[in-house]
C-alpha atoms as a printed R data frame, in Angstrom:
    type eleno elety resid chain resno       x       y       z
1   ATOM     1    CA   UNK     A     1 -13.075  14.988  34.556
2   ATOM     2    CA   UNK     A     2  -9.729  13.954  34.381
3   ATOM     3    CA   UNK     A     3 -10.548  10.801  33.127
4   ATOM     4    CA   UNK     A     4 -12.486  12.320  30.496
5   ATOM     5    CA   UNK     A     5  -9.548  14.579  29.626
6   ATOM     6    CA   UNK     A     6  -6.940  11.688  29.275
7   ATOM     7    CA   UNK     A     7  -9.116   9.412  26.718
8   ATOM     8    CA   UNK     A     8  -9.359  12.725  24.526
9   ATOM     9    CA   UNK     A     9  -5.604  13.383  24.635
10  ATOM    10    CA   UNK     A    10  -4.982   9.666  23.892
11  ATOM    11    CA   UNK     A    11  -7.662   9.363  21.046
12  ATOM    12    CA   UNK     A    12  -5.606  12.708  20.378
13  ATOM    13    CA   UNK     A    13  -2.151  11.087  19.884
14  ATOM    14    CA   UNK     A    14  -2.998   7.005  19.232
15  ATOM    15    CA   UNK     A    15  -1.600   5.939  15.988
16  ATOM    16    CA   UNK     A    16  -4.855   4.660  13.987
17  ATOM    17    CA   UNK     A    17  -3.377   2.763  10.948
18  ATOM    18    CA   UNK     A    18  -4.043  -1.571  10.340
19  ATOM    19    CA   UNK     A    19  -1.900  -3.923   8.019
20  ATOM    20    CA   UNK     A    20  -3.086  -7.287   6.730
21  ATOM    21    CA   UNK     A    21  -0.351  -8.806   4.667
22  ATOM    22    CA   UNK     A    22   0.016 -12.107   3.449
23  ATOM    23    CA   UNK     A    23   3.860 -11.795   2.426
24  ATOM    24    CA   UNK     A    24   5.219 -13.104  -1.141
25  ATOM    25    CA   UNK     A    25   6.792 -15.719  -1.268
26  ATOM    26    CA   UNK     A    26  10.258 -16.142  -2.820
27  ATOM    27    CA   UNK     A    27  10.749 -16.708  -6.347
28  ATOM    28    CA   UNK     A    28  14.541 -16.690  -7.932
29  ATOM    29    CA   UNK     A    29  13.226 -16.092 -11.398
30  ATOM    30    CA   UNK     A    30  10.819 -12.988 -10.283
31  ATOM    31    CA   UNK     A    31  12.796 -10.316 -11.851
32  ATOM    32    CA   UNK     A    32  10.124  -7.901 -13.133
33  ATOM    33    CA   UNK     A    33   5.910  -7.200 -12.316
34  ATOM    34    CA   UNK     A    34   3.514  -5.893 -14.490
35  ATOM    35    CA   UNK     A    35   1.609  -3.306 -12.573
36  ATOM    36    CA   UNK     A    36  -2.171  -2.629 -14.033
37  ATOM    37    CA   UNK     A    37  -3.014   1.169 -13.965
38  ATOM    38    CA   UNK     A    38  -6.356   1.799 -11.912
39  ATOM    39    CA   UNK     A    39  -7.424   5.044 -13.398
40  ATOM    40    CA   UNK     A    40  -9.568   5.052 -10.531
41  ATOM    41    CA   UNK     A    41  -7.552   6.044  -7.892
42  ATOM    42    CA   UNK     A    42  -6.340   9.312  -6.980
43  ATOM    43    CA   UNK     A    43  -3.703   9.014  -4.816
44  ATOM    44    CA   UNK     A    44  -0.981  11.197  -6.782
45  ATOM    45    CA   UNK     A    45   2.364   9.176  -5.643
46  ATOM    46    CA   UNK     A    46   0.347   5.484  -5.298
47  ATOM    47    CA   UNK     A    47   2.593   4.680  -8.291
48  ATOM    48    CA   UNK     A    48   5.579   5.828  -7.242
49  ATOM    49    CA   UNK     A    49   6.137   4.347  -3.558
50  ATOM    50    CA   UNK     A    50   4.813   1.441  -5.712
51  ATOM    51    CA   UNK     A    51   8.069   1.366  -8.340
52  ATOM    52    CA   UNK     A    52  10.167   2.401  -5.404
53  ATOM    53    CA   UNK     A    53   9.560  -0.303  -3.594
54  ATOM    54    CA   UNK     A    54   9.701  -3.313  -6.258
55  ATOM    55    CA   UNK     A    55  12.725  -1.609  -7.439
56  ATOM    56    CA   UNK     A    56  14.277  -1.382  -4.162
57  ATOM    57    CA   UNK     A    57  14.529  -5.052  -3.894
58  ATOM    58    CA   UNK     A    58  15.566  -5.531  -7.454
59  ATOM    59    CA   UNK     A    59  12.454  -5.950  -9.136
60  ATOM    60    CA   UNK     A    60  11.109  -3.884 -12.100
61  ATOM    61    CA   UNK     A    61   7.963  -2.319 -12.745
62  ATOM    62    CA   UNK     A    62   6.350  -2.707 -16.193
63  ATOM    63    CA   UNK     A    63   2.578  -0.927 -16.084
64  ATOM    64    CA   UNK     A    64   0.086  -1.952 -18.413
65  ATOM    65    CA   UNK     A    65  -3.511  -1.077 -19.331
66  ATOM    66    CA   UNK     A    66  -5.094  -4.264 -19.484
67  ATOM    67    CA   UNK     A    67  -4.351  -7.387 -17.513
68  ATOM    68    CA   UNK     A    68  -4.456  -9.606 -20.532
69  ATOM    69    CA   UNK     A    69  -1.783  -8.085 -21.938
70  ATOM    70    CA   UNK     A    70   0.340 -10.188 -19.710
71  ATOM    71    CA   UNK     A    71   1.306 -13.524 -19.859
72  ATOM    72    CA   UNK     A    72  -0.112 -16.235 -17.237
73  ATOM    73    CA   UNK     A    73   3.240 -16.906 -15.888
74  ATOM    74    CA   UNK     A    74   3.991 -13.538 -15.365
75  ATOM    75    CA   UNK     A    75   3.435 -11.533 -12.003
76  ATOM    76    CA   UNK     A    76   0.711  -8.982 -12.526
77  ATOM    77    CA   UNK     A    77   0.371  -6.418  -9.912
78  ATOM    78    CA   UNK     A    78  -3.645  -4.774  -9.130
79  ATOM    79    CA   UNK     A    79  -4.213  -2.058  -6.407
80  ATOM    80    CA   UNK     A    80  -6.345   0.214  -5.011
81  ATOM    81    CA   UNK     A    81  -6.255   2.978  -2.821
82  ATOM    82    CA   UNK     A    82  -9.013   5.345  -1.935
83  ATOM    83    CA   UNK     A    83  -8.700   8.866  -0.113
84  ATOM    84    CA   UNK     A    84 -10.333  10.396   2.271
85  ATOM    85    CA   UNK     A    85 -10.450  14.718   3.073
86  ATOM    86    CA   UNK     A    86 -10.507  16.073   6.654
87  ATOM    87    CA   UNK     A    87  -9.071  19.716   5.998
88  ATOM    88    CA   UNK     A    88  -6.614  17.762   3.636
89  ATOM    89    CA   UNK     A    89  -6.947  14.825   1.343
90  ATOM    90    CA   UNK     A    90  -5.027  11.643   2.924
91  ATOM    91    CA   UNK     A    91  -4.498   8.121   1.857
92  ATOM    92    CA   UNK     A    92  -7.536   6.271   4.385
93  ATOM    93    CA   UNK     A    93  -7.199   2.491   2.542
94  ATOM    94    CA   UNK     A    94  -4.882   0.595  -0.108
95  ATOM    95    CA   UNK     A    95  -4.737  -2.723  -1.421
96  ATOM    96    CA   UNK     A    96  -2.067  -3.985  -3.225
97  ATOM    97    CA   UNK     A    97  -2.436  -7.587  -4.730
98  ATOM    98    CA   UNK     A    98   0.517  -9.823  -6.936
99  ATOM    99    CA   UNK     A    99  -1.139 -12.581  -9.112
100 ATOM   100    CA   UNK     A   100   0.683 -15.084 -11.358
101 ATOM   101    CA   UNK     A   101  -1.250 -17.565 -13.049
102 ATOM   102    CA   UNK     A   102  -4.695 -16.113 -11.758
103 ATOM   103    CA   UNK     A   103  -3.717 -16.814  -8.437
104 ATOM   104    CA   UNK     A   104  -2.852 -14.073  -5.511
105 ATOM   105    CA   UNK     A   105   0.364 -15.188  -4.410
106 ATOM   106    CA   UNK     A   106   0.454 -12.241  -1.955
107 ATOM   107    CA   UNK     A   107  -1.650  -9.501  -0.400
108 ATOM   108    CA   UNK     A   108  -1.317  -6.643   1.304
109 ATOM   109    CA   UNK     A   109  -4.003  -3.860   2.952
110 ATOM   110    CA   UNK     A   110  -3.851  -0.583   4.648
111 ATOM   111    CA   UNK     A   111  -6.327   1.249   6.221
112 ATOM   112    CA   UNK     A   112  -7.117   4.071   8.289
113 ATOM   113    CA   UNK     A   113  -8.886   3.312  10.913
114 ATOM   114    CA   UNK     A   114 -11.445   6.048  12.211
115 ATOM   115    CA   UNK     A   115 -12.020   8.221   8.962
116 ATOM   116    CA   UNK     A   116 -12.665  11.897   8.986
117 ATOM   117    CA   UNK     A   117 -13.619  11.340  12.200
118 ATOM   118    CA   UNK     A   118  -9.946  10.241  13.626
119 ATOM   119    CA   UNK     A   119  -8.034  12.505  16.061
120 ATOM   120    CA   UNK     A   120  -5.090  10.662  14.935
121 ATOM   121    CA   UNK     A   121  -2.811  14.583  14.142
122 ATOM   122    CA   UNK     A   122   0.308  12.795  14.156
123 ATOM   123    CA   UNK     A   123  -0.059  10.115  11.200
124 ATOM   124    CA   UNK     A   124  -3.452  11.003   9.196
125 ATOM   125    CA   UNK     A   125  -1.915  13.252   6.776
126 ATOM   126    CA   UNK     A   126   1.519  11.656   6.758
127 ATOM   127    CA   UNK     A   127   2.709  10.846   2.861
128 ATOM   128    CA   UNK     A   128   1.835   7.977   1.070
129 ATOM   129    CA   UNK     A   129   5.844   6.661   1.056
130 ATOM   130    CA   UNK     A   130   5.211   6.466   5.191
131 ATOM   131    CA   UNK     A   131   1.612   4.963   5.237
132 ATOM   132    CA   UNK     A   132   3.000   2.170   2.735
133 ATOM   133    CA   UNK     A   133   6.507   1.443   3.986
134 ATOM   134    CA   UNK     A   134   5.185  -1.653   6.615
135 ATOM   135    CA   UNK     A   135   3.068  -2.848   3.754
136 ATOM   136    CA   UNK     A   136   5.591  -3.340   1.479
137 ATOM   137    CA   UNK     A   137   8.416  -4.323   3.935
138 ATOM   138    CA   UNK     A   138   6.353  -6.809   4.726
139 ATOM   139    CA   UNK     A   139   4.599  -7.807   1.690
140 ATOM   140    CA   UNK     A   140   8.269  -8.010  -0.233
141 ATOM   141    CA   UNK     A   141  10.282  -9.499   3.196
142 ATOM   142    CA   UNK     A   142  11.917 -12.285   1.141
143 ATOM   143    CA   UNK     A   143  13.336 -10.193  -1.418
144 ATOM   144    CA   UNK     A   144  15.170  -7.761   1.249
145 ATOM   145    CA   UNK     A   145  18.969  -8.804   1.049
């Protein structure tokens, strides 16, 4: 029984978040992003932590409607994020991907792991700004002075 009790209490407290980054590299000249807006996603502050973060490290944030608007050499920035609701809405998976020249250049995914079904109290409905620091830290590591 006590056995029983202690996997419930850890499943209980167990932080249940995953990163997969593949960082960008350095660029002297990358001094501003074009960020596509995803009408799709729902995620009220995506945007925000987004700019925050670019901007943080120096670089701005254009958005745009339509990835052609952008020039080939320029960095275009595409994301995703879905929620999920368990008594609350909470951000359960993001992507955030920076292209130049039709290529991803870097890559970075969260995700919740478990769902709805996810005891995990203590970071499930944390904010958006805490789910997405490690992404970006890591995702932008070579522009961090």
């Amino acid at each position: 029984m006590r056995i029983v009790l202690c996997a419930v209490l850890a499943a209980f407290v167990i932080g249940c978040n995953t990163y997969d980054v593949r960082p960008l590299a350095y660029d002297p000249h990358l001094k501003q992003v074009f960020v596509v807006k995803n009408p799709d996603v729902k995620v009220g502050n995506f945007l925000d932590v987004m700019e925050d973060n670019f901007e943080s490290r120096e670089i701005k944030v254009k958005y745009v409607d339509d990835p052609r608007e952008v020039a080939a050499d320029e960095y275009v920035v595409l994301y995703d994020a879905k929620r999920s609701w368990d008594f609350a809405p909470y951000l359960a998976d993001a992507t955030v991907k920076i292209r130049k020249d039709g290529i991803t250049v870097g890559r970075g995914h969260y995700h919740h792991v478990g769902g709805s079904c996810s005891w995990d109290v203590f970071t499930k409905w944390r904010g958006t700004d805490w789910k997405m620091k490690d992404l970006y830290d890591e995702l932008l590591r070579s522009y961090d002075k």
